[in-house]
Tab-separated table of C-alpha atoms in Angstrom:
chain	number	residue	atom	x	y	z
L	1	ASN	CA	-0.330	0.368	-0.111
L	2	ALA	CA	2.181	2.676	-1.136
L	3	GLY	CA	-0.200	5.732	-0.286
L	4	VAL	CA	1.034	9.736	-1.503
L	5	THR	CA	4.481	9.194	-2.623
L	6	GLN	CA	6.956	11.591	-3.427
L	7	THR	CA	10.493	12.089	-5.446
L	8	PRO	CA	13.250	12.713	-4.733
L	9	LYS	CA	13.270	12.601	-1.259
L	10	PHE	CA	16.416	15.497	-1.284
L	11	GLN	CA	17.509	17.627	-3.950
L	12	VAL	CA	20.309	20.533	-4.430
L	13	LEU	CA	19.757	22.854	-6.721
L	14	LYS	CA	21.758	25.937	-7.552
L	15	THR	CA	19.987	29.480	-8.434
L	16	GLY	CA	18.235	30.048	-10.831
L	17	GLN	CA	17.917	26.350	-12.236
L	18	SER	CA	14.021	24.760	-12.354
L	19	MET	CA	13.319	21.363	-11.473
L	20	THR	CA	9.852	19.250	-10.902
L	21	LEU	CA	9.061	17.435	-7.764
L	22	GLN	CA	6.618	14.676	-8.246
L	23	CYS	CA	4.020	13.596	-6.092
L	24	ALA	CA	1.745	10.373	-6.668
L	25	GLN	CA	-1.175	8.772	-4.942
L	26	ASP	CA	-3.018	5.277	-5.750
L	27	MET	CA	-5.987	5.712	-3.247
L	28	ASN	CA	-8.009	7.982	-5.837
L	29	HIS	CA	-8.231	10.838	-3.719
L	30	GLU	CA	-9.839	13.873	-5.707
L	31	TYR	CA	-7.895	16.570	-3.549
L	32	MET	CA	-4.287	17.209	-3.316
L	33	SER	CA	-2.084	19.563	-2.106
L	34	TRP	CA	1.604	21.015	-1.876
L	35	TYR	CA	2.994	22.253	1.220
L	36	ARG	CA	6.408	23.996	2.493
L	37	GLN	CA	7.720	23.125	5.768
L	38	ASP	CA	9.925	25.931	7.311
L	39	PRO	CA	11.505	26.413	10.873
L	40	GLY	CA	9.096	27.092	13.154
L	41	MET	CA	6.580	28.207	10.251
L	42	GLY	CA	4.582	25.031	10.134
L	43	LEU	CA	2.949	23.746	7.861
L	44	ARG	CA	2.389	26.453	4.481
L	45	LEU	CA	0.144	25.940	1.800
L	46	ILE	CA	1.509	26.116	-1.588
L	47	HIS	CA	-1.009	25.003	-4.232
L	48	TYR	CA	-4.175	22.626	-4.558
L	49	SER	CA	-6.229	20.577	-6.844
L	50	VAL	CA	-9.846	19.487	-6.050
L	51	GLY	CA	-9.484	17.002	-9.265
L	52	ALA	CA	-8.097	16.152	-12.474
L	53	GLY	CA	-7.453	19.641	-14.559
L	54	ILE	CA	-8.476	21.854	-11.636
L	55	THR	CA	-5.939	23.834	-9.770
L	56	ASP	CA	-5.604	26.638	-6.985
L	57	GLN	CA	-3.352	28.978	-5.181
L	58	GLY	CA	-2.618	28.774	-1.854
L	59	GLU	CA	-1.182	30.904	0.890
L	60	VAL	CA	2.466	31.205	-0.758
L	61	PRO	CA	1.872	30.007	-4.422
L	62	ASN	CA	5.059	32.289	-6.176
L	63	GLY	CA	7.648	31.009	-7.696
L	64	TYR	CA	5.814	27.913	-8.163
L	65	ASN	CA	3.369	26.055	-10.400
L	66	VAL	CA	1.109	22.982	-10.809
L	67	SER	CA	-1.332	21.029	-12.992
L	68	ARG	CA	-2.801	18.531	-12.443
L	69	SER	CA	-3.748	16.128	-15.468
L	70	THR	CA	-4.691	12.671	-14.225
L	71	THR	CA	-6.357	11.860	-10.810
L	72	GLU	CA	-2.563	9.969	-9.503
L	73	ASP	CA	-0.179	12.670	-9.986
L	74	PHE	CA	0.720	16.222	-8.904
L	75	PRO	CA	3.800	17.731	-10.108
L	76	LEU	CA	5.114	20.841	-8.041
L	77	ARG	CA	7.625	22.940	-10.107
L	78	LEU	CA	9.898	25.361	-9.650
L	79	LEU	CA	10.624	27.958	-12.315
L	80	SER	CA	13.985	29.447	-10.971
L	81	ALA	CA	14.978	28.128	-7.977
L	82	ALA	CA	15.958	31.205	-4.682
L	83	PRO	CA	17.294	30.329	-1.918
L	84	SER	CA	14.075	31.615	0.071
L	85	GLN	CA	12.740	28.190	-1.455
L	86	THR	CA	15.070	25.798	0.546
L	87	SER	CA	12.657	23.673	2.883
L	88	VAL	CA	11.195	20.652	2.627
L	89	TYR	CA	8.452	20.119	0.372
L	90	PHE	CA	5.277	17.592	1.447
L	91	CYS	CA	2.294	16.771	-0.962
L	92	ALA	CA	-1.395	15.480	0.621
L	93	SER	CA	-4.004	13.959	-0.902
L	94	SER	CA	-7.460	13.640	0.963
L	95	ILE	CA	-10.630	11.893	-0.433
L	96	GLY	CA	-15.044	13.430	-0.600
L	97	SER	CA	-15.936	16.384	-0.806
L	98	THR	CA	-15.287	17.135	2.774
L	99	VAL	CA	-11.556	17.711	2.934
L	100	THR	CA	-10.531	15.786	6.084
L	101	GLU	CA	-8.025	12.911	6.993
L	102	ALA	CA	-5.070	14.149	4.654
L	103	PHE	CA	-2.504	11.637	4.321
L	104	PHE	CA	1.196	13.041	3.457
L	105	GLY	CA	3.950	11.852	1.395
L	106	GLN	CA	7.543	11.709	3.253
L	107	GLY	CA	8.510	14.490	1.965
L	108	THR	CA	11.545	16.054	-0.280
L	109	ARG	CA	13.818	18.342	1.590
L	110	LEU	CA	15.079	21.198	-1.257
L	111	THR	CA	18.317	22.812	-0.452
L	112	VAL	CA	19.290	26.134	-3.153
L	113	VAL	CA	22.453	26.974	-2.989
B	1	GLY	CA	-7.449	34.897	7.168
B	2	GLN	CA	-7.646	31.980	10.020
B	3	GLN	CA	-4.890	31.385	12.003
B	4	LEU	CA	-3.952	28.340	14.042
B	5	ASN	CA	-2.097	28.902	17.584
B	6	GLN	CA	-0.005	25.890	19.361
B	7	SER	CA	1.449	26.112	23.151
B	8	PRO	CA	3.925	25.453	24.084
B	9	GLN	CA	6.356	25.552	20.877
B	10	SER	CA	8.129	22.932	22.545
B	11	MET	CA	8.704	20.927	25.617
B	12	PHE	CA	10.809	18.406	27.149
B	13	ILE	CA	9.831	15.879	29.530
B	14	GLN	CA	10.559	12.946	31.448
B	15	GLU	CA	9.769	8.968	29.963
B	16	GLY	CA	6.657	8.330	32.166
B	17	GLU	CA	5.325	11.819	32.463
B	18	ASP	CA	1.966	13.339	30.942
B	19	VAL	CA	2.128	15.891	28.208
B	20	SER	CA	-0.842	18.280	27.686
B	21	MET	CA	-0.596	20.571	24.752
B	22	ASN	CA	-3.461	22.804	22.974
B	23	CYS	CA	-4.387	24.416	19.849
B	24	THR	CA	-6.752	27.939	19.313
B	25	SER	CA	-8.125	29.508	16.301
B	26	SER	CA	-8.957	33.023	15.314
B	27	SER	CA	-12.720	31.400	13.833
B	28	ILE	CA	-14.659	28.646	13.956
B	29	PHE	CA	-13.988	24.868	13.161
B	30	ASN	CA	-16.390	22.153	12.267
B	31	THR	CA	-13.444	19.547	12.531
B	32	TRP	CA	-9.933	19.054	14.274
B	33	LEU	CA	-7.099	17.299	13.306
B	34	TRP	CA	-4.164	16.330	15.285
B	35	TYR	CA	-1.153	14.923	13.002
B	36	LYS	CA	2.380	13.801	14.357
B	37	GLN	CA	5.339	14.267	12.617
B	38	ASP	CA	8.276	11.474	13.161
B	39	PRO	CA	11.500	13.188	12.519
B	40	GLY	CA	12.286	12.941	8.788
B	41	GLU	CA	8.747	11.708	7.702
B	42	GLY	CA	5.687	13.283	6.495
B	43	PRO	CA	2.644	14.427	9.289
B	44	VAL	CA	0.113	11.040	9.939
B	45	LEU	CA	-3.197	11.551	11.268
B	46	LEU	CA	-3.673	10.507	15.438
B	47	ILE	CA	-7.009	11.791	16.039
B	48	ALA	CA	-9.804	13.508	14.181
B	49	LEU	CA	-12.673	15.146	16.606
B	50	TYR	CA	-15.973	16.160	14.629
B	51	LYS	CA	-18.375	17.671	17.063
B	52	ALA	CA	-17.987	20.421	19.947
B	53	GLY	CA	-17.241	18.653	23.180
B	54	GLU	CA	-15.907	15.639	21.644
B	55	LEU	CA	-13.495	13.375	23.509
B	56	THR	CA	-11.803	10.990	21.524
B	57	SER	CA	-8.910	8.667	23.033
B	58	ASN	CA	-6.206	6.888	20.726
B	59	GLY	CA	-4.132	4.312	22.791
B	60	ARG	CA	-2.226	6.833	25.206
B	61	LEU	CA	-3.496	9.552	23.005
B	62	THR	CA	-6.699	11.908	24.031
B	63	ALA	CA	-8.070	14.876	22.072
B	64	GLN	CA	-10.494	17.345	22.926
B	65	PHE	CA	-13.210	19.512	20.640
B	66	GLY	CA	-13.552	22.622	22.768
B	67	ILE	CA	-16.919	23.394	23.525
B	68	THR	CA	-16.606	26.774	22.048
B	69	ARG	CA	-15.346	25.192	18.397
B	70	LYS	CA	-11.801	27.731	18.559
B	71	ASP	CA	-9.928	25.217	21.019
B	72	SER	CA	-8.597	21.839	20.858
B	73	PHE	CA	-6.508	20.119	23.278
B	74	LEU	CA	-4.066	16.972	23.096
B	75	ASN	CA	-2.807	14.893	26.186
B	76	ILE	CA	-0.407	12.170	25.833
B	77	SER	CA	-0.523	9.923	29.180
B	78	ALA	CA	3.114	7.654	30.629
B	79	SER	CA	5.117	9.311	27.685
B	80	ILE	CA	7.684	7.024	25.957
B	81	PRO	CA	10.872	8.327	24.352
B	82	SER	CA	9.321	7.497	20.808
B	83	ASP	CA	6.479	9.748	21.041
B	84	VAL	CA	9.230	12.642	20.167
B	85	GLY	CA	8.123	14.687	17.227
B	86	ILE	CA	6.478	17.433	16.425
B	87	TYR	CA	2.400	17.485	17.153
B	88	PHE	CA	0.460	19.475	14.634
B	89	CYS	CA	-3.283	20.572	14.927
B	90	ALA	CA	-5.428	21.133	11.753
B	91	GLY	CA	-8.377	22.412	10.452
B	92	PRO	CA	-9.869	21.508	7.429
B	93	GLY	CA	-11.354	24.758	4.917
B	94	THR	CA	-13.187	24.233	2.079
B	95	TYR	CA	-10.117	22.054	-0.173
B	96	LYS	CA	-7.656	22.735	1.890
B	97	TYR	CA	-6.050	22.713	5.333
B	98	ILE	CA	-4.998	25.030	7.998
B	99	PHE	CA	-2.350	23.869	9.881
B	100	GLY	CA	-0.864	25.221	13.673
B	101	THR	CA	2.856	25.461	13.776
B	102	GLY	CA	3.350	22.603	15.831
B	103	THR	CA	4.261	21.788	19.268
B	104	ARG	CA	8.097	20.084	19.030
B	105	LEU	CA	8.201	17.359	22.212
B	106	LYS	CA	11.325	15.555	23.100
B	107	VAL	CA	11.276	12.638	25.734
B	108	LEU	CA	14.271	11.902	27.785
B	109	ALA	CA	14.614	8.472	29.057
């Protein structure tokens, strides 16, 4: 039972580089989201999706793009990495029309130098 | 916007002690969720609360949904070393979650 799978687990980027953080879930959940976790800041929502083809911005969307072409996948793209994007990124998914009981991936630790 | 404040921010306790932490909101929630994040892992759901005044247990963990619907409490009884981690409260809004800043727990053997 895979649940929510994130890749890679660790990544180092140079300032200005772009990359895609992958997220896949096998639970047929409609709702998926991306969070970043910084010390003392808790989890802050970057982008979320309520279903294939539908995405919306969260609290801290600048510098990130998302798309949702399938129910299973919700990649997060960093367009031009900046040191301020050094963080731990979590993908989450949940089921149903009321958003409860999110399941999280193991996280991607990103360092931008 | 909605905010969740958790206290304490961190705590050191001796193994075997009971632990209490709380979460307060600037607005009303209809559901409260408590998650635990082990070091190097993603958050995992511990307890979900759906009704004001509700008291729910999961092993040594007990959580309560405050009657004002603006707060929730988590208690851990007889703590053990594997209780170490960050505990988050969360409230679901429309299509998204709002998380507290977390309570970091360290258990001294």
